[in-house]
JSON list of C-alpha atoms in Angstrom, two decimals:
[
{"chain": "A", "resi": 15, "resn": "MET", "atom": "CA", "xyz": [68.29, 72.11, 28.49]},
{"chain": "A", "resi": 16, "resn": "LYS", "atom": "CA", "xyz": [67.19, 73.17, 24.83]},
{"chain": "A", "resi": 17, "resn": "ILE", "atom": "CA", "xyz": [65.82, 70.30, 22.34]},
{"chain": "A", "resi": 18, "resn": "LEU", "atom": "CA", "xyz": [64.91, 70.63, 18.87]},
{"chain": "A", "resi": 19, "resn": "VAL", "atom": "CA", "xyz": [61.94, 68.54, 17.92]},
{"chain": "A", "resi": 20, "resn": "ILE", "atom": "CA", "xyz": [61.90, 67.93, 14.10]},
{"chain": "A", "resi": 21, "resn": "GLU", "atom": "CA", "xyz": [57.90, 65.60, 13.28]},
{"chain": "A", "resi": 22, "resn": "ASP", "atom": "CA", "xyz": [55.71, 66.68, 11.56]},
{"chain": "A", "resi": 23, "resn": "GLU", "atom": "CA", "xyz": [52.67, 64.17, 13.68]},
{"chain": "A", "resi": 24, "resn": "LYS", "atom": "CA", "xyz": [51.21, 67.34, 14.94]},
{"chain": "A", "resi": 25, "resn": "THR", "atom": "CA", "xyz": [50.20, 64.14, 18.01]},
{"chain": "A", "resi": 26, "resn": "LEU", "atom": "CA", "xyz": [52.94, 63.17, 18.46]},
{"chain": "A", "resi": 27, "resn": "ARG", "atom": "CA", "xyz": [55.06, 66.52, 18.15]},
{"chain": "A", "resi": 28, "resn": "GLU", "atom": "CA", "xyz": [52.63, 67.58, 21.02]},
{"chain": "A", "resi": 29, "resn": "ASN", "atom": "CA", "xyz": [53.22, 64.71, 23.24]},
{"chain": "A", "resi": 30, "resn": "ILE", "atom": "CA", "xyz": [57.14, 65.26, 22.84]},
{"chain": "A", "resi": 31, "resn": "THR", "atom": "CA", "xyz": [56.76, 68.31, 24.18]},
{"chain": "A", "resi": 32, "resn": "ARG", "atom": "CA", "xyz": [54.43, 68.69, 26.73]},
{"chain": "A", "resi": 33, "resn": "TYR", "atom": "CA", "xyz": [55.90, 65.77, 28.66]},
{"chain": "A", "resi": 34, "resn": "LEU", "atom": "CA", "xyz": [59.79, 67.25, 27.76]},
{"chain": "A", "resi": 35, "resn": "GLN", "atom": "CA", "xyz": [58.83, 70.67, 29.15]},
{"chain": "A", "resi": 36, "resn": "GLY", "atom": "CA", "xyz": [57.20, 68.59, 32.16]},
{"chain": "A", "resi": 37, "resn": "GLU", "atom": "CA", "xyz": [61.28, 67.19, 32.60]},
{"chain": "A", "resi": 38, "resn": "GLN", "atom": "CA", "xyz": [62.63, 71.72, 32.39]},
{"chain": "A", "resi": 39, "resn": "TYR", "atom": "CA", "xyz": [63.45, 70.83, 28.47]},
{"chain": "A", "resi": 40, "resn": "HIS", "atom": "CA", "xyz": [63.33, 74.34, 26.30]},
{"chain": "A", "resi": 41, "resn": "CYS", "atom": "CA", "xyz": [61.08, 72.55, 23.21]},
{"chain": "A", "resi": 42, "resn": "GLU", "atom": "CA", "xyz": [61.56, 74.59, 20.17]},
{"chain": "A", "resi": 43, "resn": "ILE", "atom": "CA", "xyz": [59.90, 72.49, 16.86]},
{"chain": "A", "resi": 44, "resn": "ALA", "atom": "CA", "xyz": [60.28, 72.12, 13.19]},
{"chain": "A", "resi": 45, "resn": "VAL", "atom": "CA", "xyz": [57.31, 70.69, 11.04]},
{"chain": "A", "resi": 46, "resn": "ASP", "atom": "CA", "xyz": [58.88, 69.77, 8.04]},
{"chain": "A", "resi": 47, "resn": "TYR", "atom": "CA", "xyz": [62.47, 69.91, 5.97]},
{"chain": "A", "resi": 48, "resn": "GLY", "atom": "CA", "xyz": [62.12, 73.25, 5.29]},
{"chain": "A", "resi": 49, "resn": "SER", "atom": "CA", "xyz": [62.15, 74.88, 8.86]},
{"chain": "A", "resi": 50, "resn": "ALA", "atom": "CA", "xyz": [63.99, 72.37, 9.96]},
{"chain": "A", "resi": 51, "resn": "LEU", "atom": "CA", "xyz": [66.58, 73.51, 7.68]},
{"chain": "A", "resi": 52, "resn": "GLU", "atom": "CA", "xyz": [67.16, 76.99, 8.55]},
{"chain": "A", "resi": 53, "resn": "LYS", "atom": "CA", "xyz": [66.58, 75.89, 12.74]},
{"chain": "A", "resi": 54, "resn": "LEU", "atom": "CA", "xyz": [70.04, 73.58, 12.53]},
{"chain": "A", "resi": 55, "resn": "ASP", "atom": "CA", "xyz": [71.65, 76.63, 10.88]},
{"chain": "A", "resi": 56, "resn": "LEU", "atom": "CA", "xyz": [70.98, 79.02, 12.88]},
{"chain": "A", "resi": 57, "resn": "PHE", "atom": "CA", "xyz": [70.48, 77.54, 16.11]},
{"chain": "A", "resi": 58, "resn": "ASP", "atom": "CA", "xyz": [72.74, 75.36, 18.72]},
{"chain": "A", "resi": 59, "resn": "TYR", "atom": "CA", "xyz": [70.77, 72.55, 20.47]},
{"chain": "A", "resi": 60, "resn": "ASP", "atom": "CA", "xyz": [72.02, 70.48, 23.96]},
{"chain": "A", "resi": 61, "resn": "CYS", "atom": "CA", "xyz": [69.72, 67.41, 21.74]},
{"chain": "A", "resi": 62, "resn": "ILE", "atom": "CA", "xyz": [68.07, 67.26, 18.49]},
{"chain": "A", "resi": 63, "resn": "LEU", "atom": "CA", "xyz": [65.27, 65.15, 17.16]},
{"chain": "A", "resi": 64, "resn": "LEU", "atom": "CA", "xyz": [65.12, 63.41, 13.81]},
{"chain": "A", "resi": 65, "resn": "ASP", "atom": "CA", "xyz": [62.34, 62.22, 12.09]},
{"chain": "A", "resi": 66, "resn": "ILE", "atom": "CA", "xyz": [63.16, 60.60, 8.94]},
{"chain": "A", "resi": 67, "resn": "SER", "atom": "CA", "xyz": [60.18, 60.67, 6.94]},
{"chain": "A", "resi": 68, "resn": "LEU", "atom": "CA", "xyz": [59.30, 65.16, 6.57]},
{"chain": "A", "resi": 69, "resn": "PRO", "atom": "CA", "xyz": [57.02, 66.67, 4.21]},
{"chain": "A", "resi": 70, "resn": "GLY", "atom": "CA", "xyz": [59.02, 68.35, 1.95]},
{"chain": "A", "resi": 71, "resn": "GLY", "atom": "CA", "xyz": [62.63, 66.76, 2.03]},
{"chain": "A", "resi": 72, "resn": "SER", "atom": "CA", "xyz": [64.71, 63.73, 3.94]},
{"chain": "A", "resi": 73, "resn": "GLY", "atom": "CA", "xyz": [64.88, 64.07, 7.42]},
{"chain": "A", "resi": 74, "resn": "LEU", "atom": "CA", "xyz": [67.97, 61.75, 6.31]},
{"chain": "A", "resi": 75, "resn": "GLU", "atom": "CA", "xyz": [69.63, 64.41, 3.73]},
{"chain": "A", "resi": 76, "resn": "LEU", "atom": "CA", "xyz": [68.88, 66.78, 7.15]},
{"chain": "A", "resi": 77, "resn": "LEU", "atom": "CA", "xyz": [71.25, 64.51, 8.74]},
{"chain": "A", "resi": 78, "resn": "LYS", "atom": "CA", "xyz": [74.55, 64.77, 6.33]},
{"chain": "A", "resi": 79, "resn": "ILE", "atom": "CA", "xyz": [74.14, 68.26, 6.37]},
{"chain": "A", "resi": 80, "resn": "PHE", "atom": "CA", "xyz": [74.07, 68.98, 9.74]},
{"chain": "A", "resi": 81, "resn": "ARG", "atom": "CA", "xyz": [77.01, 66.91, 10.70]},
{"chain": "A", "resi": 82, "resn": "LYS", "atom": "CA", "xyz": [79.40, 68.23, 6.53]},
{"chain": "A", "resi": 83, "resn": "ASN", "atom": "CA", "xyz": [78.54, 71.30, 8.36]},
{"chain": "A", "resi": 84, "resn": "LYS", "atom": "CA", "xyz": [80.46, 69.72, 11.90]},
{"chain": "A", "resi": 85, "resn": "LYS", "atom": "CA", "xyz": [77.72, 70.52, 13.89]},
{"chain": "A", "resi": 86, "resn": "GLN", "atom": "CA", "xyz": [78.65, 68.71, 17.92]},
{"chain": "A", "resi": 87, "resn": "ASP", "atom": "CA", "xyz": [74.84, 68.69, 17.92]},
{"chain": "A", "resi": 88, "resn": "GLY", "atom": "CA", "xyz": [73.62, 65.84, 19.44]},
{"chain": "A", "resi": 89, "resn": "LEU", "atom": "CA", "xyz": [70.88, 64.14, 17.96]},
{"chain": "A", "resi": 90, "resn": "ILE", "atom": "CA", "xyz": [68.82, 61.00, 18.42]},
{"chain": "A", "resi": 91, "resn": "ILE", "atom": "CA", "xyz": [66.08, 59.79, 15.39]},
{"chain": "A", "resi": 92, "resn": "ILE", "atom": "CA", "xyz": [62.80, 58.65, 15.55]},
{"chain": "A", "resi": 93, "resn": "SER", "atom": "CA", "xyz": [61.35, 56.89, 12.85]},
{"chain": "A", "resi": 94, "resn": "ALA", "atom": "CA", "xyz": [57.75, 54.63, 11.74]},
{"chain": "A", "resi": 95, "resn": "ARG", "atom": "CA", "xyz": [61.32, 52.01, 9.71]},
{"chain": "A", "resi": 96, "resn": "ASP", "atom": "CA", "xyz": [62.03, 49.02, 12.32]},
{"chain": "A", "resi": 97, "resn": "SER", "atom": "CA", "xyz": [64.64, 47.60, 9.84]},
{"chain": "A", "resi": 98, "resn": "ILE", "atom": "CA", "xyz": [68.45, 46.77, 10.59]},
{"chain": "A", "resi": 99, "resn": "ASP", "atom": "CA", "xyz": [69.65, 48.61, 7.59]},
{"chain": "A", "resi": 100, "resn": "ASP", "atom": "CA", "xyz": [67.52, 52.37, 8.24]},
{"chain": "A", "resi": 101, "resn": "LYS", "atom": "CA", "xyz": [68.98, 52.21, 11.46]},
{"chain": "A", "resi": 102, "resn": "ILE", "atom": "CA", "xyz": [72.41, 51.78, 9.88]},
{"chain": "A", "resi": 103, "resn": "LYS", "atom": "CA", "xyz": [72.54, 54.11, 8.11]},
{"chain": "A", "resi": 104, "resn": "GLY", "atom": "CA", "xyz": [71.01, 56.17, 10.61]},
{"chain": "A", "resi": 105, "resn": "LEU", "atom": "CA", "xyz": [73.94, 55.43, 12.92]},
{"chain": "A", "resi": 106, "resn": "ASN", "atom": "CA", "xyz": [77.00, 56.21, 9.69]},
{"chain": "A", "resi": 107, "resn": "LEU", "atom": "CA", "xyz": [74.83, 59.28, 8.71]},
{"chain": "A", "resi": 108, "resn": "GLY", "atom": "CA", "xyz": [76.33, 60.59, 12.63]},
{"chain": "A", "resi": 109, "resn": "ALA", "atom": "CA", "xyz": [72.98, 60.00, 14.28]},
{"chain": "A", "resi": 110, "resn": "ASP", "atom": "CA", "xyz": [74.05, 59.49, 17.97]},
{"chain": "A", "resi": 111, "resn": "ASP", "atom": "CA", "xyz": [71.13, 56.96, 18.83]},
{"chain": "A", "resi": 112, "resn": "TYR", "atom": "CA", "xyz": [67.80, 55.54, 17.23]},
{"chain": "A", "resi": 113, "resn": "LEU", "atom": "CA", "xyz": [64.37, 54.96, 18.37]},
{"chain": "A", "resi": 114, "resn": "ALA", "atom": "CA", "xyz": [61.90, 53.30, 16.67]},
{"chain": "A", "resi": 115, "resn": "LYS", "atom": "CA", "xyz": [57.68, 54.73, 16.93]},
{"chain": "A", "resi": 116, "resn": "PRO", "atom": "CA", "xyz": [55.68, 53.53, 18.63]},
{"chain": "A", "resi": 117, "resn": "PHE", "atom": "CA", "xyz": [58.14, 54.17, 21.67]},
{"chain": "A", "resi": 118, "resn": "HIS", "atom": "CA", "xyz": [57.89, 55.89, 25.76]},
{"chain": "A", "resi": 119, "resn": "LEU", "atom": "CA", "xyz": [58.48, 59.23, 26.04]},
{"chain": "A", "resi": 120, "resn": "ALA", "atom": "CA", "xyz": [59.96, 58.03, 29.42]},
{"chain": "A", "resi": 121, "resn": "GLU", "atom": "CA", "xyz": [62.64, 56.31, 27.24]},
{"chain": "A", "resi": 122, "resn": "LEU", "atom": "CA", "xyz": [62.64, 59.09, 24.49]},
{"chain": "A", "resi": 123, "resn": "GLU", "atom": "CA", "xyz": [64.23, 60.77, 27.55]},
{"chain": "A", "resi": 124, "resn": "ALA", "atom": "CA", "xyz": [66.39, 58.72, 29.39]},
{"chain": "A", "resi": 125, "resn": "ARG", "atom": "CA", "xyz": [68.16, 58.34, 25.34]},
{"chain": "A", "resi": 126, "resn": "ILE", "atom": "CA", "xyz": [68.22, 62.38, 25.79]},
{"chain": "A", "resi": 127, "resn": "ALA", "atom": "CA", "xyz": [69.57, 62.60, 29.01]},
{"chain": "A", "resi": 128, "resn": "SER", "atom": "CA", "xyz": [72.62, 60.04, 27.58]},
{"chain": "A", "resi": 129, "resn": "VAL", "atom": "CA", "xyz": [73.64, 61.80, 24.31]},
{"chain": "A", "resi": 130, "resn": "ILE", "atom": "CA", "xyz": [73.30, 64.56, 26.77]},
{"chain": "A", "resi": 131, "resn": "ARG", "atom": "CA", "xyz": [75.58, 63.44, 29.10]},
{"chain": "A", "resi": 132, "resn": "ARG", "atom": "CA", "xyz": [77.50, 61.95, 26.50]},
{"chain": "A", "resi": 133, "resn": "LYS", "atom": "CA", "xyz": [78.08, 65.50, 24.19]},
{"chain": "A", "resi": 134, "resn": "TYR", "atom": "CA", "xyz": [79.70, 67.25, 28.10]},
{"chain": "A", "resi": 135, "resn": "SER", "atom": "CA", "xyz": [82.01, 64.11, 28.49]},
{"chain": "A", "resi": 136, "resn": "ALA", "atom": "CA", "xyz": [80.15, 64.24, 31.85]},
{"chain": "A", "resi": 137, "resn": "VAL", "atom": "CA", "xyz": [81.31, 61.56, 34.47]},
{"chain": "A", "resi": 138, "resn": "GLY", "atom": "CA", "xyz": [78.25, 60.01, 35.00]},
{"chain": "A", "resi": 139, "resn": "ASN", "atom": "CA", "xyz": [75.32, 62.06, 35.25]},
{"chain": "A", "resi": 140, "resn": "LYS", "atom": "CA", "xyz": [78.06, 64.86, 36.89]},
{"chain": "A", "resi": 141, "resn": "MET", "atom": "CA", "xyz": [79.74, 67.62, 35.91]},
{"chain": "A", "resi": 142, "resn": "SER", "atom": "CA", "xyz": [82.09, 69.76, 37.91]},
{"chain": "A", "resi": 143, "resn": "PHE", "atom": "CA", "xyz": [83.36, 73.26, 38.18]},
{"chain": "A", "resi": 144, "resn": "GLY", "atom": "CA", "xyz": [85.10, 73.59, 41.36]},
{"chain": "A", "resi": 145, "resn": "ASP", "atom": "CA", "xyz": [83.89, 73.17, 44.19]},
{"chain": "A", "resi": 146, "resn": "LEU", "atom": "CA", "xyz": [80.72, 72.70, 41.69]},
{"chain": "A", "resi": 147, "resn": "SER", "atom": "CA", "xyz": [78.89, 69.49, 41.05]},
{"chain": "A", "resi": 148, "resn": "VAL", "atom": "CA", "xyz": [75.53, 69.59, 38.52]},
{"chain": "A", "resi": 149, "resn": "ASP", "atom": "CA", "xyz": [73.55, 66.61, 38.31]},
{"chain": "A", "resi": 150, "resn": "LEU", "atom": "CA", "xyz": [72.71, 65.83, 34.71]},
{"chain": "A", "resi": 151, "resn": "GLN", "atom": "CA", "xyz": [69.76, 64.00, 35.37]},
{"chain": "A", "resi": 152, "resn": "ALA", "atom": "CA", "xyz": [68.04, 65.36, 38.85]},
{"chain": "A", "resi": 153, "resn": "LYS", "atom": "CA", "xyz": [68.86, 68.73, 37.07]},
{"chain": "A", "resi": 154, "resn": "THR", "atom": "CA", "xyz": [70.29, 70.25, 40.18]},
{"chain": "A", "resi": 155, "resn": "VAL", "atom": "CA", "xyz": [73.21, 71.70, 41.33]},
{"chain": "A", "resi": 156, "resn": "GLU", "atom": "CA", "xyz": [75.48, 71.15, 45.15]},
{"chain": "A", "resi": 157, "resn": "ILE", "atom": "CA", "xyz": [78.13, 73.07, 46.35]},
{"chain": "A", "resi": 158, "resn": "ASP", "atom": "CA", "xyz": [79.87, 71.14, 48.50]},
{"chain": "A", "resi": 159, "resn": "THR", "atom": "CA", "xyz": [77.27, 68.75, 48.77]},
{"chain": "A", "resi": 160, "resn": "GLU", "atom": "CA", "xyz": [74.37, 71.73, 50.06]},
{"chain": "A", "resi": 161, "resn": "ILE", "atom": "CA", "xyz": [71.96, 71.88, 47.38]},
{"chain": "A", "resi": 162, "resn": "LEU", "atom": "CA", "xyz": [72.06, 75.46, 45.08]},
{"chain": "A", "resi": 163, "resn": "ASP", "atom": "CA", "xyz": [68.19, 76.88, 45.04]},
{"chain": "A", "resi": 164, "resn": "LEU", "atom": "CA", "xyz": [68.35, 77.45, 40.81]},
{"chain": "A", "resi": 165, "resn": "THR", "atom": "CA", "xyz": [65.70, 78.69, 38.63]},
{"chain": "A", "resi": 166, "resn": "PRO", "atom": "CA", "xyz": [65.66, 76.52, 35.06]},
{"chain": "A", "resi": 167, "resn": "THR", "atom": "CA", "xyz": [67.07, 79.53, 33.36]},
{"chain": "A", "resi": 168, "resn": "GLU", "atom": "CA", "xyz": [69.52, 79.16, 35.99]},
{"chain": "A", "resi": 169, "resn": "TYR", "atom": "CA", "xyz": [70.18, 76.01, 35.36]},
{"chain": "A", "resi": 170, "resn": "ASP", "atom": "CA", "xyz": [70.40, 76.37, 32.29]},
{"chain": "A", "resi": 171, "resn": "LEU", "atom": "CA", "xyz": [72.06, 79.45, 32.15]},
{"chain": "A", "resi": 172, "resn": "LEU", "atom": "CA", "xyz": [75.65, 78.12, 34.49]},
{"chain": "A", "resi": 173, "resn": "LEU", "atom": "CA", "xyz": [75.10, 74.82, 32.70]},
{"chain": "A", "resi": 174, "resn": "PHE", "atom": "CA", "xyz": [76.03, 76.82, 29.54]},
{"chain": "A", "resi": 175, "resn": "LEU", "atom": "CA", "xyz": [78.58, 78.99, 30.65]},
{"chain": "A", "resi": 176, "resn": "MET", "atom": "CA", "xyz": [80.51, 75.45, 32.41]},
{"chain": "A", "resi": 177, "resn": "VAL", "atom": "CA", "xyz": [80.47, 74.16, 28.95]},
{"chain": "A", "resi": 178, "resn": "ASN", "atom": "CA", "xyz": [81.72, 76.96, 27.17]},
{"chain": "A", "resi": 179, "resn": "LYS", "atom": "CA", "xyz": [84.51, 77.41, 30.51]},
{"chain": "A", "resi": 180, "resn": "ASN", "atom": "CA", "xyz": [87.29, 77.87, 28.78]},
{"chain": "A", "resi": 181, "resn": "ARG", "atom": "CA", "xyz": [85.81, 80.82, 26.78]},
{"chain": "A", "resi": 182, "resn": "VAL", "atom": "CA", "xyz": [84.16, 84.39, 26.11]},
{"chain": "A", "resi": 183, "resn": "VAL", "atom": "CA", "xyz": [80.47, 83.46, 25.76]},
{"chain": "A", "resi": 184, "resn": "SER", "atom": "CA", "xyz": [79.07, 86.38, 23.94]},
{"chain": "A", "resi": 185, "resn": "LYS", "atom": "CA", "xyz": [75.84, 88.25, 24.86]},
{"chain": "A", "resi": 186, "resn": "ASN", "atom": "CA", "xyz": [74.25, 87.06, 22.04]},
{"chain": "A", "resi": 187, "resn": "ALA", "atom": "CA", "xyz": [75.67, 83.72, 22.39]},
{"chain": "A", "resi": 188, "resn": "ILE", "atom": "CA", "xyz": [73.14, 83.08, 25.99]},
{"chain": "A", "resi": 189, "resn": "ALA", "atom": "CA", "xyz": [69.98, 84.69, 24.13]},
{"chain": "A", "resi": 190, "resn": "VAL", "atom": "CA", "xyz": [69.75, 82.49, 21.37]},
{"chain": "A", "resi": 191, "resn": "HIS", "atom": "CA", "xyz": [70.62, 79.84, 23.15]},
{"chain": "A", "resi": 192, "resn": "LEU", "atom": "CA", "xyz": [68.05, 80.90, 26.62]},
{"chain": "A", "resi": 193, "resn": "LEU", "atom": "CA", "xyz": [64.97, 82.06, 24.42]},
{"chain": "A", "resi": 194, "resn": "GLY", "atom": "CA", "xyz": [65.77, 80.72, 21.11]},
{"chain": "A", "resi": 195, "resn": "ASP", "atom": "CA", "xyz": [63.37, 82.27, 18.84]},
{"chain": "A", "resi": 196, "resn": "ASP", "atom": "CA", "xyz": [62.41, 84.97, 20.82]},
{"chain": "A", "resi": 197, "resn": "ALA", "atom": "CA", "xyz": [65.67, 85.58, 20.58]},
{"chain": "A", "resi": 198, "resn": "GLU", "atom": "CA", "xyz": [65.30, 87.59, 17.57]},
{"chain": "A", "resi": 199, "resn": "TRP", "atom": "CA", "xyz": [62.86, 89.44, 19.06]},
{"chain": "A", "resi": 200, "resn": "LEU", "atom": "CA", "xyz": [65.15, 91.04, 21.21]},
{"chain": "A", "resi": 201, "resn": "MET", "atom": "CA", "xyz": [65.53, 95.22, 20.76]},
{"chain": "A", "resi": 202, "resn": "GLN", "atom": "CA", "xyz": [67.28, 94.74, 24.59]},
{"chain": "A", "resi": 203, "resn": "TYR", "atom": "CA", "xyz": [69.95, 92.22, 26.90]},
{"chain": "A", "resi": 204, "resn": "ASP", "atom": "CA", "xyz": [68.30, 93.47, 30.07]},
{"chain": "A", "resi": 205, "resn": "ILE", "atom": "CA", "xyz": [66.89, 89.61, 30.51]},
{"chain": "A", "resi": 206, "resn": "ILE", "atom": "CA", "xyz": [70.38, 88.06, 30.31]},
{"chain": "A", "resi": 207, "resn": "TYR", "atom": "CA", "xyz": [71.55, 91.43, 32.76]},
{"chain": "A", "resi": 208, "resn": "ALA", "atom": "CA", "xyz": [68.48, 89.54, 34.89]},
{"chain": "A", "resi": 209, "resn": "HIS", "atom": "CA", "xyz": [69.82, 86.36, 34.72]},
{"chain": "A", "resi": 210, "resn": "ILE", "atom": "CA", "xyz": [73.11, 86.37, 35.05]},
{"chain": "A", "resi": 211, "resn": "LYS", "atom": "CA", "xyz": [73.20, 89.33, 38.19]},
{"chain": "A", "resi": 212, "resn": "ASN", "atom": "CA", "xyz": [70.49, 86.37, 40.23]},
{"chain": "A", "resi": 213, "resn": "LEU", "atom": "CA", "xyz": [73.09, 83.70, 39.36]},
{"chain": "A", "resi": 214, "resn": "ARG", "atom": "CA", "xyz": [75.74, 85.33, 39.90]},
{"chain": "A", "resi": 215, "resn": "LYS", "atom": "CA", "xyz": [74.52, 86.33, 43.70]},
{"chain": "A", "resi": 216, "resn": "LYS", "atom": "CA", "xyz": [73.61, 83.25, 44.62]},
{"chain": "A", "resi": 217, "resn": "LEU", "atom": "CA", "xyz": [76.83, 81.98, 43.55]},
{"chain": "A", "resi": 218, "resn": "SER", "atom": "CA", "xyz": [77.62, 84.40, 45.79]},
{"chain": "A", "resi": 219, "resn": "GLU", "atom": "CA", "xyz": [76.29, 83.70, 48.92]},
{"chain": "A", "resi": 220, "resn": "THR", "atom": "CA", "xyz": [77.89, 80.17, 48.86]},
{"chain": "A", "resi": 221, "resn": "GLY", "atom": "CA", "xyz": [81.47, 81.48, 48.82]},
{"chain": "A", "resi": 222, "resn": "SER", "atom": "CA", "xyz": [81.55, 79.34, 46.34]},
{"chain": "A", "resi": 223, "resn": "PRO", "atom": "CA", "xyz": [84.99, 80.58, 44.56]},
{"chain": "A", "resi": 224, "resn": "VAL", "atom": "CA", "xyz": [83.58, 80.33, 41.51]},
{"chain": "A", "resi": 225, "resn": "TYR", "atom": "CA", "xyz": [82.97, 83.30, 39.76]},
{"chain": "A", "resi": 226, "resn": "ILE", "atom": "CA", "xyz": [81.31, 85.13, 35.95]},
{"chain": "A", "resi": 227, "resn": "ARG", "atom": "CA", "xyz": [83.39, 87.61, 35.11]},
{"chain": "A", "resi": 228, "resn": "SER", "atom": "CA", "xyz": [81.64, 90.11, 33.14]},
{"chain": "A", "resi": 229, "resn": "ARG", "atom": "CA", "xyz": [83.91, 90.92, 29.68]},
{"chain": "A", "resi": 230, "resn": "TYR", "atom": "CA", "xyz": [83.19, 94.37, 28.64]},
{"chain": "A", "resi": 231, "resn": "GLY", "atom": "CA", "xyz": [81.22, 94.70, 25.38]},
{"chain": "A", "resi": 232, "resn": "VAL", "atom": "CA", "xyz": [81.89, 91.15, 24.98]},
{"chain": "A", "resi": 233, "resn": "GLY", "atom": "CA", "xyz": [79.98, 88.70, 26.68]},
{"chain": "A", "resi": 234, "resn": "TYR", "atom": "CA", "xyz": [80.54, 86.69, 30.52]},
{"chain": "A", "resi": 235, "resn": "LYS", "atom": "CA", "xyz": [83.34, 83.66, 31.35]},
{"chain": "A", "resi": 236, "resn": "ILE", "atom": "CA", "xyz": [82.75, 81.90, 33.70]},
{"chain": "A", "resi": 237, "resn": "GLU", "atom": "CA", "xyz": [85.64, 81.26, 36.11]},
{"chain": "A", "resi": 238, "resn": "LEU", "atom": "CA", "xyz": [87.68, 80.53, 39.89]},
{"chain": "A", "resi": 239, "resn": "ARG", "atom": "CA", "xyz": [88.97, 83.95, 41.87]}
]
């Protein structure tokens, strides 16, 4: 799961990032209006944490632009402004949730998980495809009640393919989803091929009908045999 933390307060930003990384989220950061606008334009995220007061501009203005561009990423406002008017304004502009500072990091993670569940239209904490069942809260995958041993990157890759199960996903889209900023420096897709190969092998060893099919020159699609 990929999270963008838009927060200029260094200590809070580092605490949030450290905690979420410990919960197996991949975090990227933006510290001002300009860098946040660039990332929101270039990349997609599972959830965005947005501070209202940013150097260079307003977080609410970012939110307006973000929703105007039809972006569907989950978004939580994190702000020291705790008035009802501010909350209503943020939610009316398209935020999925509003959390006033200070807050407990465990509560923040719970709200992120809730936004992601709604985004992926999961039933409870579960997403299913074929005989696969993904627990979004525990970040585990089961095949016929048996846990599939995946690395965090393999888990993110499988979930990304499941969310896009009705279409072919390009190698570039996978690279950006898994690697974020680092994808810009990829000169080849060897790391993507390796993760696809390993995930295919693990699925095949279980006898699952779920299969990751290659579309030559285009990308990959998850389907049932």
